[in-house]
mmCIF file of C-alpha atoms in Angstrom:
data_model
loop_
_atom_site.group_PDB
_atom_site.id
_atom_site.type_symbol
_atom_site.label_atom_id
_atom_site.label_comp_id
_atom_site.label_asym_id
_atom_site.label_seq_id
_atom_site.Cartn_x
_atom_site.Cartn_y
_atom_site.Cartn_z
ATOM 1 C CA MET H 264 47.466 56.370 16.735
ATOM 2 C CA ILE H 265 46.854 53.615 19.286
ATOM 3 C CA ALA H 266 49.501 51.193 20.469
ATOM 4 C CA GLN H 267 49.074 48.529 23.087
ATOM 5 C CA TYR H 268 51.591 46.435 24.985
ATOM 6 C CA GLU H 269 51.447 43.682 27.581
ATOM 7 C CA LEU H 270 53.989 43.912 30.361
ATOM 8 C CA HIS H 271 54.569 40.764 32.423
ATOM 9 C CA LEU H 272 56.191 41.628 35.720
ATOM 10 C CA PRO H 273 58.253 39.156 37.710
ATOM 11 C CA ALA H 274 57.035 38.211 41.205
ATOM 12 C CA PHE H 275 57.693 41.096 43.581
ATOM 13 C CA ARG H 276 57.660 40.789 47.342
ATOM 14 C CA ARG H 277 54.774 42.485 49.208
ATOM 15 C CA GLY H 278 55.249 46.250 49.064
ATOM 16 C CA PHE H 279 55.568 49.192 46.681
ATOM 17 C CA HIS H 280 57.948 48.871 43.729
ATOM 18 C CA LEU H 281 59.157 51.472 41.235
ATOM 19 C CA ILE H 282 58.430 50.269 37.683
ATOM 20 C CA THR H 283 58.779 53.509 35.705
ATOM 21 C CA ARG H 284 61.809 52.267 33.784
ATOM 22 C CA LEU H 285 60.245 48.875 33.012
ATOM 23 C CA ILE H 286 57.295 50.694 31.474
ATOM 24 C CA THR H 287 59.234 53.182 29.370
ATOM 25 C CA GLU H 288 61.573 50.427 28.126
ATOM 26 C CA LYS H 289 58.611 48.244 27.128
ATOM 27 C CA ILE H 290 56.934 50.995 25.113
ATOM 28 C CA GLY H 291 59.950 52.438 23.341
ATOM 29 C CA LYS H 292 59.090 55.408 21.108
ATOM 30 C CA LEU H 293 56.169 57.537 22.275
ATOM 31 C CA PRO H 294 54.089 59.886 20.102
ATOM 32 C CA GLU H 295 54.696 63.629 20.378
ATOM 33 C CA SER H 296 51.713 64.090 22.673
ATOM 34 C CA GLY H 297 48.848 62.051 24.054
ATOM 35 C CA LEU H 298 48.051 59.790 26.957
ATOM 36 C CA LEU H 299 49.378 56.544 28.367
ATOM 37 C CA ASN H 300 47.000 54.305 30.286
ATOM 38 C CA LEU H 301 48.373 51.609 32.574
ATOM 39 C CA PHE H 302 46.094 48.839 33.789
ATOM 40 C CA VAL H 303 46.944 45.949 36.109
ATOM 41 C CA HIS H 304 44.798 42.846 35.581
ATOM 42 C CA HIS H 305 44.499 41.751 39.211
ATOM 43 C CA THR H 306 42.307 42.488 42.211
ATOM 44 C CA SER H 307 44.972 42.157 44.901
ATOM 45 C CA ALA H 308 47.540 44.495 43.365
ATOM 46 C CA GLY H 309 47.411 48.146 42.326
ATOM 47 C CA LEU H 310 49.108 51.041 40.562
ATOM 48 C CA MET H 311 50.125 54.338 42.121
ATOM 49 C CA ILE H 312 52.192 57.416 41.377
ATOM 50 C CA ASN H 313 54.342 58.616 44.253
ATOM 51 C CA GLU H 314 57.855 59.629 45.366
ATOM 52 C CA ASN H 315 60.602 58.134 43.183
ATOM 53 C CA ALA H 316 63.668 59.035 45.232
ATOM 54 C CA ASP H 317 63.509 58.375 48.948
ATOM 55 C CA HIS H 318 62.877 54.680 49.625
ATOM 56 C CA SER H 319 61.479 55.502 53.088
ATOM 57 C CA VAL H 320 58.266 56.781 51.474
ATOM 58 C CA ARG H 321 57.600 53.303 50.091
ATOM 59 C CA VAL H 322 58.294 51.758 53.500
ATOM 60 C CA ASP H 323 55.854 54.116 55.229
ATOM 61 C CA LEU H 324 53.200 53.702 52.541
ATOM 62 C CA GLU H 325 53.289 49.982 53.238
ATOM 63 C CA SER H 326 52.875 50.475 57.018
ATOM 64 C CA SER H 327 50.090 52.975 56.391
ATOM 65 C CA PHE H 328 48.172 50.767 53.968
ATOM 66 C CA ASP H 329 48.493 47.952 56.527
ATOM 67 C CA LYS H 330 46.787 50.249 59.071
ATOM 68 C CA LEU H 331 44.057 51.287 56.614
ATOM 69 C CA ALA H 332 43.287 47.662 55.720
ATOM 70 C CA PRO H 333 44.372 45.472 58.642
ATOM 71 C CA GLU H 334 44.509 41.688 58.606
ATOM 72 C CA ARG H 335 42.198 39.410 60.605
ATOM 73 C CA MET H 336 39.409 41.892 61.275
ATOM 74 C CA PRO H 337 36.604 40.020 63.068
ATOM 75 C CA TYR H 338 34.023 41.223 60.522
ATOM 76 C CA TYR H 339 35.815 39.754 57.470
ATOM 77 C CA THR H 340 33.860 36.952 55.797
ATOM 78 C CA HIS H 341 36.236 36.455 52.839
ATOM 79 C CA THR H 342 38.933 34.540 54.720
ATOM 80 C CA LEU H 343 39.591 31.279 52.844
ATOM 81 C CA GLU H 344 42.488 32.605 50.737
ATOM 82 C CA GLY H 345 44.679 33.715 53.654
ATOM 83 C CA ASP H 346 45.002 36.610 56.069
ATOM 84 C CA ASP H 347 46.566 38.863 53.422
ATOM 85 C CA ASP H 348 43.822 38.355 50.813
ATOM 86 C CA MET H 349 40.885 40.529 51.908
ATOM 87 C CA PRO H 350 43.224 43.387 52.956
ATOM 88 C CA ALA H 351 44.755 43.143 49.465
ATOM 89 C CA HIS H 352 41.336 43.648 47.845
ATOM 90 C CA ILE H 353 40.718 46.694 50.052
ATOM 91 C CA LYS H 354 44.125 48.214 49.316
ATOM 92 C CA SER H 355 43.558 47.637 45.597
ATOM 93 C CA SER H 356 40.306 49.589 45.868
ATOM 94 C CA LEU H 357 42.167 52.493 47.520
ATOM 95 C CA SER H 358 45.076 52.828 45.102
ATOM 96 C CA GLY H 359 43.132 51.723 42.057
ATOM 97 C CA VAL H 360 44.290 49.483 39.205
ATOM 98 C CA SER H 361 44.391 52.050 36.374
ATOM 99 C CA LEU H 362 46.520 55.177 35.790
ATOM 100 C CA THR H 363 46.446 57.705 32.973
ATOM 101 C CA ILE H 364 49.558 59.834 32.400
ATOM 102 C CA PRO H 365 50.171 62.610 29.853
ATOM 103 C CA ILE H 366 52.719 62.232 27.054
ATOM 104 C CA ALA H 367 54.508 65.394 25.856
ATOM 105 C CA ASN H 368 57.574 65.822 23.632
ATOM 106 C CA HIS H 369 57.685 62.048 23.058
ATOM 107 C CA ARG H 370 58.125 61.420 26.798
ATOM 108 C CA LEU H 371 55.999 60.478 29.786
ATOM 109 C CA LYS H 372 55.307 63.787 31.483
ATOM 110 C CA LEU H 373 55.848 62.905 35.130
ATOM 111 C CA GLY H 374 56.855 65.405 37.805
ATOM 112 C CA THR H 375 60.478 65.471 38.959
ATOM 113 C CA TRP H 376 59.744 63.337 42.014
ATOM 114 C CA GLN H 377 57.023 61.142 40.524
ATOM 115 C CA GLY H 378 57.513 57.460 39.827
ATOM 116 C CA ILE H 379 55.096 54.686 38.906
ATOM 117 C CA TYR H 380 54.607 51.969 41.527
ATOM 118 C CA LEU H 381 53.423 48.431 41.206
ATOM 119 C CA CYS H 382 51.660 47.873 44.522
ATOM 120 C CA GLU H 383 51.972 44.226 45.489
ATOM 121 C CA TYR H 384 49.457 43.673 48.267
ATOM 122 C CA ARG H 385 49.818 39.905 48.653
ATOM 123 C CA ASN H 386 52.586 37.993 50.423
ATOM 124 C CA HIS H 387 53.115 35.763 47.401
ATOM 125 C CA GLY H 388 51.327 37.491 44.533
ATOM 126 C CA GLY H 389 53.420 35.913 41.808
ATOM 127 C CA ASN H 390 53.676 37.356 38.299
ATOM 128 C CA ARG H 391 51.505 40.361 37.471
ATOM 129 C CA LYS H 392 50.222 41.398 34.053
ATOM 130 C CA LEU H 393 49.782 45.000 32.893
ATOM 131 C CA THR H 394 48.313 46.405 29.716
ATOM 132 C CA LEU H 395 49.856 49.659 28.476
ATOM 133 C CA THR H 396 47.754 51.660 26.014
ATOM 134 C CA VAL H 397 49.229 54.663 24.183
ATOM 135 C CA MET H 398 46.865 57.109 22.462
ATOM 136 C CA GLY H 399 48.535 59.921 20.540
ATOM 137 C CA MET J 386 36.684 57.031 16.624
ATOM 138 C CA ILE J 387 34.828 58.319 19.659
ATOM 139 C CA ALA J 388 31.503 56.969 20.877
ATOM 140 C CA GLN J 389 29.649 58.061 23.949
ATOM 141 C CA TYR J 390 26.733 56.500 25.824
ATOM 142 C CA GLU J 391 24.645 57.396 28.851
ATOM 143 C CA LEU J 392 23.807 54.538 31.171
ATOM 144 C CA HIS J 393 20.994 55.102 33.649
ATOM 145 C CA LEU J 394 21.195 52.636 36.491
ATOM 146 C CA PRO J 395 18.197 51.634 38.572
ATOM 147 C CA ALA J 396 18.275 52.403 42.309
ATOM 148 C CA PHE J 397 20.643 49.983 44.032
ATOM 149 C CA ARG J 398 20.720 49.378 47.768
ATOM 150 C CA ARG J 399 23.773 50.642 49.692
ATOM 151 C CA GLY J 400 26.776 48.494 48.824
ATOM 152 C CA PHE J 401 28.945 47.320 45.945
ATOM 153 C CA HIS J 402 27.235 46.029 42.789
ATOM 154 C CA LEU J 403 28.672 44.290 39.728
ATOM 155 C CA ILE J 404 27.707 46.216 36.574
ATOM 156 C CA THR J 405 30.162 44.784 34.028
ATOM 157 C CA ARG J 406 27.413 43.184 31.960
ATOM 158 C CA LEU J 407 25.194 46.289 32.022
ATOM 159 C CA ILE J 408 28.111 48.272 30.607
ATOM 160 C CA THR J 409 29.122 45.865 27.853
ATOM 161 C CA GLU J 410 25.479 45.442 26.799
ATOM 162 C CA LYS J 411 24.987 49.202 26.616
ATOM 163 C CA ILE J 412 28.018 49.758 24.405
ATOM 164 C CA GLY J 413 27.611 46.862 21.997
ATOM 165 C CA LYS J 414 30.400 46.635 19.421
ATOM 166 C CA LEU J 415 33.808 47.884 20.592
ATOM 167 C CA PRO J 416 36.694 48.995 18.354
ATOM 168 C CA GLU J 417 39.632 46.633 17.888
ATOM 169 C CA SER J 418 41.720 48.485 20.457
ATOM 170 C CA GLY J 419 41.505 51.619 22.552
ATOM 171 C CA LEU J 420 40.187 52.775 25.894
ATOM 172 C CA LEU J 421 36.847 52.889 27.658
ATOM 173 C CA ASN J 422 36.258 55.587 30.255
ATOM 174 C CA LEU J 423 33.427 55.214 32.755
ATOM 175 C CA PHE J 424 32.293 58.248 34.741
ATOM 176 C CA VAL J 425 29.567 58.404 37.388
ATOM 177 C CA HIS J 426 27.919 61.818 37.716
ATOM 178 C CA HIS J 427 27.422 61.846 41.489
ATOM 179 C CA THR J 428 29.413 62.750 44.595
ATOM 180 C CA SER J 429 28.018 60.070 46.904
ATOM 181 C CA ALA J 430 28.639 57.077 44.642
ATOM 182 C CA GLY J 431 31.754 55.666 43.004
ATOM 183 C CA LEU J 432 33.257 53.212 40.548
ATOM 184 C CA MET J 433 35.725 50.461 41.346
ATOM 185 C CA ILE J 434 37.283 47.374 39.796
ATOM 186 C CA ASN J 435 37.495 44.376 42.094
ATOM 187 C CA GLU J 436 36.697 40.657 42.520
ATOM 188 C CA ASN J 437 33.860 39.476 40.263
ATOM 189 C CA ALA J 438 33.267 36.001 41.670
ATOM 190 C CA ASP J 439 33.078 35.671 45.439
ATOM 191 C CA HIS J 440 30.276 37.838 46.816
ATOM 192 C CA SER J 441 31.973 37.923 50.245
ATOM 193 C CA VAL J 442 34.546 40.395 48.904
ATOM 194 C CA ARG J 443 31.760 42.904 48.255
ATOM 195 C CA VAL J 444 30.368 42.324 51.757
ATOM 196 C CA ASP J 445 33.766 42.937 53.368
ATOM 197 C CA LEU J 446 34.513 45.954 51.188
ATOM 198 C CA GLU J 447 31.321 47.514 52.507
ATOM 199 C CA SER J 448 32.268 46.853 56.159
ATOM 200 C CA SER J 449 35.760 48.161 55.507
ATOM 201 C CA PHE J 450 34.612 51.360 53.793
ATOM 202 C CA ASP J 451 32.244 51.895 56.736
ATOM 203 C CA LYS J 452 35.285 51.726 59.048
ATOM 204 C CA LEU J 453 37.337 54.089 56.859
ATOM 205 C CA ALA J 454 34.517 56.660 56.722
ATOM 206 C CA PRO J 455 32.325 56.158 59.801
ATOM 207 C CA GLU J 456 28.989 57.844 60.407
ATOM 208 C CA ARG J 457 28.348 60.495 63.071
ATOM 209 C CA MET J 458 31.937 61.563 63.677
ATOM 210 C CA PRO J 459 31.864 64.478 66.151
ATOM 211 C CA TYR J 460 33.976 66.642 63.806
ATOM 212 C CA TYR J 461 31.563 66.435 60.849
ATOM 213 C CA THR J 462 29.981 69.787 59.978
ATOM 214 C CA HIS J 463 28.128 68.590 56.842
ATOM 215 C CA THR J 464 25.272 66.829 58.642
ATOM 216 C CA LEU J 465 21.977 68.175 57.286
ATOM 217 C CA GLU J 466 21.488 65.510 54.600
ATOM 218 C CA GLY J 467 21.620 62.505 56.955
ATOM 219 C CA ASP J 468 24.165 60.359 58.756
ATOM 220 C CA ASP J 469 25.095 58.506 55.575
ATOM 221 C CA ASP J 470 25.802 61.625 53.492
ATOM 222 C CA MET J 471 29.235 62.879 54.592
ATOM 223 C CA PRO J 472 30.630 59.321 54.773
ATOM 224 C CA ALA J 473 29.351 58.839 51.203
ATOM 225 C CA HIS J 474 31.368 61.867 50.018
ATOM 226 C CA ILE J 475 34.490 60.493 51.721
ATOM 227 C CA LYS J 476 34.034 57.015 50.267
ATOM 228 C CA SER J 477 33.509 58.527 46.813
ATOM 229 C CA SER J 478 36.844 60.341 47.195
ATOM 230 C CA LEU J 479 38.561 57.020 48.042
ATOM 231 C CA SER J 480 37.192 54.874 45.217
ATOM 232 C CA GLY J 481 36.942 57.702 42.709
ATOM 233 C CA VAL J 482 34.197 58.348 40.153
ATOM 234 C CA SER J 483 36.124 57.632 36.933
ATOM 235 C CA LEU J 484 37.702 54.456 35.530
ATOM 236 C CA THR J 485 39.697 53.890 32.344
ATOM 237 C CA ILE J 486 39.940 50.342 30.992
ATOM 238 C CA PRO J 487 41.810 49.013 27.932
ATOM 239 C CA ILE J 488 39.974 47.595 24.912
ATOM 240 C CA ALA J 489 41.695 44.811 22.956
ATOM 241 C CA ASN J 490 40.343 42.435 20.282
ATOM 242 C CA HIS J 491 36.998 44.271 20.367
ATOM 243 C CA ARG J 492 36.548 43.427 24.061
ATOM 244 C CA LEU J 493 37.045 45.064 27.423
ATOM 245 C CA LYS J 494 40.383 43.734 28.601
ATOM 246 C CA LEU J 495 39.668 42.936 32.236
ATOM 247 C CA GLY J 496 41.536 40.337 34.288
ATOM 248 C CA THR J 497 39.894 36.965 34.872
ATOM 249 C CA TRP J 498 38.667 37.986 38.331
ATOM 250 C CA GLN J 499 38.021 41.654 37.638
ATOM 251 C CA GLY J 500 34.536 43.123 37.526
ATOM 252 C CA ILE J 501 33.270 46.706 37.460
ATOM 253 C CA TYR J 502 31.403 47.877 40.553
ATOM 254 C CA LEU J 503 28.902 50.634 41.026
ATOM 255 C CA CYS J 504 29.595 51.722 44.603
ATOM 256 C CA GLU J 505 26.364 52.977 46.147
ATOM 257 C CA TYR J 506 27.382 54.819 49.301
ATOM 258 C CA ARG J 507 23.974 56.227 50.281
ATOM 259 C CA ASN J 508 21.102 54.392 51.972
ATOM 260 C CA HIS J 509 18.659 55.632 49.326
ATOM 261 C CA GLY J 510 20.804 56.944 46.479
ATOM 262 C CA GLY J 511 18.170 56.457 43.807
ATOM 263 C CA ASN J 512 18.987 56.279 40.104
ATOM 264 C CA ARG J 513 22.585 56.872 39.076
ATOM 265 C CA LYS J 514 23.827 58.206 35.724
ATOM 266 C CA LEU J 515 27.060 57.104 34.038
ATOM 267 C CA THR J 516 28.739 58.344 30.880
ATOM 268 C CA LEU J 517 30.672 55.741 28.897
ATOM 269 C CA THR J 518 33.242 57.094 26.435
ATOM 270 C CA VAL J 519 34.937 54.791 23.925
ATOM 271 C CA MET J 520 38.083 55.989 22.144
ATOM 272 C CA GLY J 521 39.534 53.649 19.552
ATOM 273 C CA MET Z 1236 42.625 65.954 17.895
ATOM 274 C CA ILE Z 1237 44.917 66.276 20.891
ATOM 275 C CA ALA Z 1238 45.502 69.514 22.762
ATOM 276 C CA GLN Z 1239 47.635 69.958 25.828
ATOM 277 C CA TYR Z 1240 47.914 72.784 28.331
ATOM 278 C CA GLU Z 1241 49.967 73.521 31.423
ATOM 279 C CA LEU Z 1242 48.114 75.112 34.294
ATOM 280 C CA HIS Z 1243 50.221 76.739 36.995
ATOM 281 C CA LEU Z 1244 48.221 77.159 40.176
ATOM 282 C CA PRO Z 1245 49.031 79.760 42.807
ATOM 283 C CA ALA Z 1246 49.966 78.548 46.296
ATOM 284 C CA PHE Z 1247 46.835 77.328 48.069
ATOM 285 C CA ARG Z 1248 46.586 76.774 51.801
ATOM 286 C CA ARG Z 1249 46.328 73.162 53.029
ATOM 287 C CA GLY Z 1250 42.888 71.810 52.145
ATOM 288 C CA PHE Z 1251 40.553 71.102 49.239
ATOM 289 C CA HIS Z 1252 40.036 73.829 46.634
ATOM 290 C CA LEU Z 1253 37.562 74.061 43.761
ATOM 291 C CA ILE Z 1254 39.443 74.624 40.490
ATOM 292 C CA THR Z 1255 36.781 73.737 37.906
ATOM 293 C CA ARG Z 1256 36.597 77.280 36.553
ATOM 294 C CA LEU Z 1257 40.385 77.678 36.378
ATOM 295 C CA ILE Z 1258 40.511 74.543 34.257
ATOM 296 C CA THR Z 1259 37.712 75.392 31.844
ATOM 297 C CA GLU Z 1260 39.071 78.929 31.392
ATOM 298 C CA LYS Z 1261 42.555 77.597 30.627
ATOM 299 C CA ILE Z 1262 41.330 75.202 27.957
ATOM 300 C CA GLY Z 1263 38.818 77.394 26.185
ATOM 301 C CA LYS Z 1264 37.013 75.661 23.329
ATOM 302 C CA LEU Z 1265 36.502 71.924 23.771
ATOM 303 C CA PRO Z 1266 35.827 69.384 20.993
ATOM 304 C CA GLU Z 1267 32.289 68.096 20.535
ATOM 305 C CA SER Z 1268 33.048 64.914 22.421
ATOM 306 C CA GLY Z 1269 36.034 63.155 23.954
ATOM 307 C CA LEU Z 1270 37.967 63.041 27.184
ATOM 308 C CA LEU Z 1271 39.883 65.488 29.344
ATOM 309 C CA ASN Z 1272 42.712 64.161 31.483
ATOM 310 C CA LEU Z 1273 44.027 66.232 34.381
ATOM 311 C CA PHE Z 1274 47.369 65.366 35.941
ATOM 312 C CA VAL Z 1275 49.084 67.070 38.881
ATOM 313 C CA HIS Z 1276 52.890 66.782 38.828
ATOM 314 C CA HIS Z 1277 53.476 66.416 42.571
ATOM 315 C CA THR Z 1278 53.527 63.629 45.162
ATOM 316 C CA SER Z 1279 52.102 65.628 48.079
ATOM 317 C CA ALA Z 1280 49.020 66.996 46.305
ATOM 318 C CA GLY Z 1281 46.105 65.337 44.528
ATOM 319 C CA LEU Z 1282 43.028 65.725 42.344
ATOM 320 C CA MET Z 1283 39.490 64.767 43.269
ATOM 321 C CA ILE Z 1284 35.925 65.223 42.090
ATOM 322 C CA ASN Z 1285 33.435 65.993 44.819
ATOM 323 C CA GLU Z 1286 30.655 68.338 45.985
ATOM 324 C CA ASN Z 1287 30.877 71.800 44.392
ATOM 325 C CA ALA Z 1288 28.279 73.656 46.462
ATOM 326 C CA ASP Z 1289 28.402 73.215 50.217
ATOM 327 C CA HIS Z 1290 31.782 74.296 51.567
ATOM 328 C CA SER Z 1291 31.291 72.081 54.651
ATOM 329 C CA VAL Z 1292 32.034 68.983 52.559
ATOM 330 C CA ARG Z 1293 35.533 70.304 51.863
ATOM 331 C CA VAL Z 1294 36.030 71.051 55.577
ATOM 332 C CA ASP Z 1295 34.995 67.521 56.580
ATOM 333 C CA LEU Z 1296 37.043 65.895 53.821
ATOM 334 C CA GLU Z 1297 40.093 67.618 55.266
ATOM 335 C CA SER Z 1298 39.348 66.372 58.818
ATOM 336 C CA SER Z 1299 38.683 62.890 57.469
ATOM 337 C CA PHE Z 1300 41.865 62.707 55.395
ATOM 338 C CA ASP Z 1301 43.769 63.880 58.495
ATOM 339 C CA LYS Z 1302 42.311 60.880 60.369
ATOM 340 C CA LEU Z 1303 43.123 58.457 57.535
ATOM 341 C CA ALA Z 1304 46.736 59.666 57.340
ATOM 342 C CA PRO Z 1305 47.646 61.131 60.736
ATOM 343 C CA GLU Z 1306 50.821 63.061 61.493
ATOM 344 C CA ARG Z 1307 53.656 61.797 63.718
ATOM 345 C CA MET Z 1308 52.842 58.102 63.626
ATOM 346 C CA PRO Z 1309 55.595 56.242 65.531
ATOM 347 C CA TYR Z 1310 56.202 53.903 62.569
ATOM 348 C CA TYR Z 1311 56.986 56.681 60.066
ATOM 349 C CA THR Z 1312 60.587 56.621 58.853
ATOM 350 C CA HIS Z 1313 60.243 59.426 56.276
ATOM 351 C CA THR Z 1314 60.274 62.330 58.736
ATOM 352 C CA LEU Z 1315 62.981 64.779 57.634
ATOM 353 C CA GLU Z 1316 60.696 67.014 55.551
ATOM 354 C CA GLY Z 1317 58.235 67.858 58.338
ATOM 355 C CA ASP Z 1318 55.274 66.328 60.126
ATOM 356 C CA ASP Z 1319 52.938 67.070 57.209
ATOM 357 C CA ASP Z 1320 55.105 65.405 54.535
ATOM 358 C CA MET Z 1321 54.561 61.662 54.904
ATOM 359 C CA PRO Z 1322 50.806 62.120 55.517
ATOM 360 C CA ALA Z 1323 50.740 64.180 52.295
ATOM 361 C CA HIS Z 1324 52.235 61.272 50.329
ATOM 362 C CA ILE Z 1325 49.638 58.891 51.800
ATOM 363 C CA LYS Z 1326 46.736 61.237 51.053
ATOM 364 C CA SER Z 1327 48.020 61.681 47.488
ATOM 365 C CA SER Z 1328 47.950 57.904 47.090
ATOM 366 C CA LEU Z 1329 44.310 57.829 48.253
ATOM 367 C CA SER Z 1330 42.897 60.599 46.074
ATOM 368 C CA GLY Z 1331 45.243 59.998 43.171
ATOM 369 C CA VAL Z 1332 46.964 62.554 40.943
ATOM 370 C CA SER Z 1333 45.114 61.923 37.661
ATOM 371 C CA LEU Z 1334 41.469 62.368 36.625
ATOM 372 C CA THR Z 1335 39.720 61.598 33.340
ATOM 373 C CA ILE Z 1336 36.435 63.364 32.609
ATOM 374 C CA PRO Z 1337 34.098 63.023 29.604
ATOM 375 C CA ILE Z 1338 33.533 65.897 27.163
ATOM 376 C CA ALA Z 1339 30.109 66.144 25.513
ATOM 377 C CA ASN Z 1340 28.522 68.973 23.498
ATOM 378 C CA HIS Z 1341 31.775 70.958 23.727
ATOM 379 C CA ARG Z 1342 31.565 70.981 27.536
ATOM 380 C CA LEU Z 1343 33.018 69.075 30.467
ATOM 381 C CA LYS Z 1344 30.302 66.624 31.383
ATOM 382 C CA LEU Z 1345 30.273 66.869 35.163
ATOM 383 C CA GLY Z 1346 27.264 66.075 37.338
ATOM 384 C CA THR Z 1347 25.233 68.957 38.745
ATOM 385 C CA TRP Z 1348 27.013 68.803 42.100
ATOM 386 C CA GLN Z 1349 30.442 67.762 40.873
ATOM 387 C CA GLY Z 1350 33.447 70.058 40.998
ATOM 388 C CA ILE Z 1351 37.155 69.449 40.476
ATOM 389 C CA TYR Z 1352 39.355 69.856 43.555
ATOM 390 C CA LEU Z 1353 43.021 70.579 43.866
ATOM 391 C CA CYS Z 1354 43.911 68.744 47.075
ATOM 392 C CA GLU Z 1355 46.754 70.575 48.813
ATOM 393 C CA TYR Z 1356 48.092 68.182 51.428
ATOM 394 C CA ARG Z 1357 51.095 70.224 52.607
ATOM 395 C CA ASN Z 1358 51.080 73.195 54.963
ATOM 396 C CA HIS Z 1359 53.156 75.243 52.513
ATOM 397 C CA GLY Z 1360 52.980 73.374 49.221
ATOM 398 C CA GLY Z 1361 53.644 76.421 47.058
ATOM 399 C CA ASN Z 1362 52.772 76.562 43.368
ATOM 400 C CA ARG Z 1363 51.402 73.414 41.757
ATOM 401 C CA LYS Z 1364 51.646 72.408 38.100
ATOM 402 C CA LEU Z 1365 48.941 70.524 36.190
ATOM 403 C CA THR Z 1366 48.904 69.145 32.651
ATOM 404 C CA LEU Z 1367 45.524 69.155 30.917
ATOM 405 C CA THR Z 1368 45.209 66.814 27.925
ATOM 406 C CA VAL Z 1369 42.154 66.979 25.645
ATOM 407 C CA MET Z 1370 41.486 64.086 23.271
ATOM 408 C CA GLY Z 1371 38.527 64.500 20.933
#
């Protein structure tokens, strides 16, 4: 079986945001086993799996991604869309825009401390669209 | 249904290259819905989804990956295959070598600005082989 | 067909470790074609495909990931679990925790030089759990 859903996320502020519950609520019943693919349809956002409990991890991931892809580097040529735009493309290339997660016993099989993040890399990214594909 | 294709890319120069059309032409008809997995069979190249319109993004991604994985670091021990080799392995680990993309309405469901890149991290990488797997 | 396996890895020291053989031995017979998804259930470890022959690549990847995500940065706020903890979360976000690999002719279709790494980012990460999902 294949099932596919579109998830339209509200505008999030720049940073890393837990969306595990939004995803499981959107999909509803999962097959006994299989895979879930998540895909975000933007080039200045990303998806990531990381710590779901301690908020400080998300804070430090944001600082660290800002160091890995700083704003206003003198060698940037793609500068017309704002200081946060080219760094957002770079960050998106580091986290990726697609995640595949196992399904077992009709549930997403995440580790105890794993949550799914929407990575909003722009200052004002607006709404973001995801496609969720279940194969089971 | 499962369908699998091998795509042999010509030698590209070092940098990021849009290959969306080469992939869709290779596959031909897609199922109504499902997933496409792309996999590049090399450790000094990668695959990435990013901006498909403004060429300057690809230029800046190359500069930025060169900063993230510089050549001739004094702590490199893997140096026999040239200055560009160890950085290519690092860059490949950052972008990854595998992408999974949703299929909907018999088409690859990419965002408006999303294209598929072959990331050529070597100066003279030569031909590159991809496997394309459709599950629908 | 869908088949799913849990692979419990012994404690590895911090670094990059080839686990291709452990994975293929765990799964046994593969379908004629399809996909294998690997998923590690932790936020301070990762999965990566890279060079399977020359050990020096794994040594330099470790040095390079240590530069990309250094310890004891003054802006870290997530510090209670040790100097290696927040860098481990960052590294996990760079390599990712999920890999999808094509299956062809009843075998994992990896390139000649490609191996699967368990990336252990903690000093004492202990046992690590993977889920292997075969769709064919």
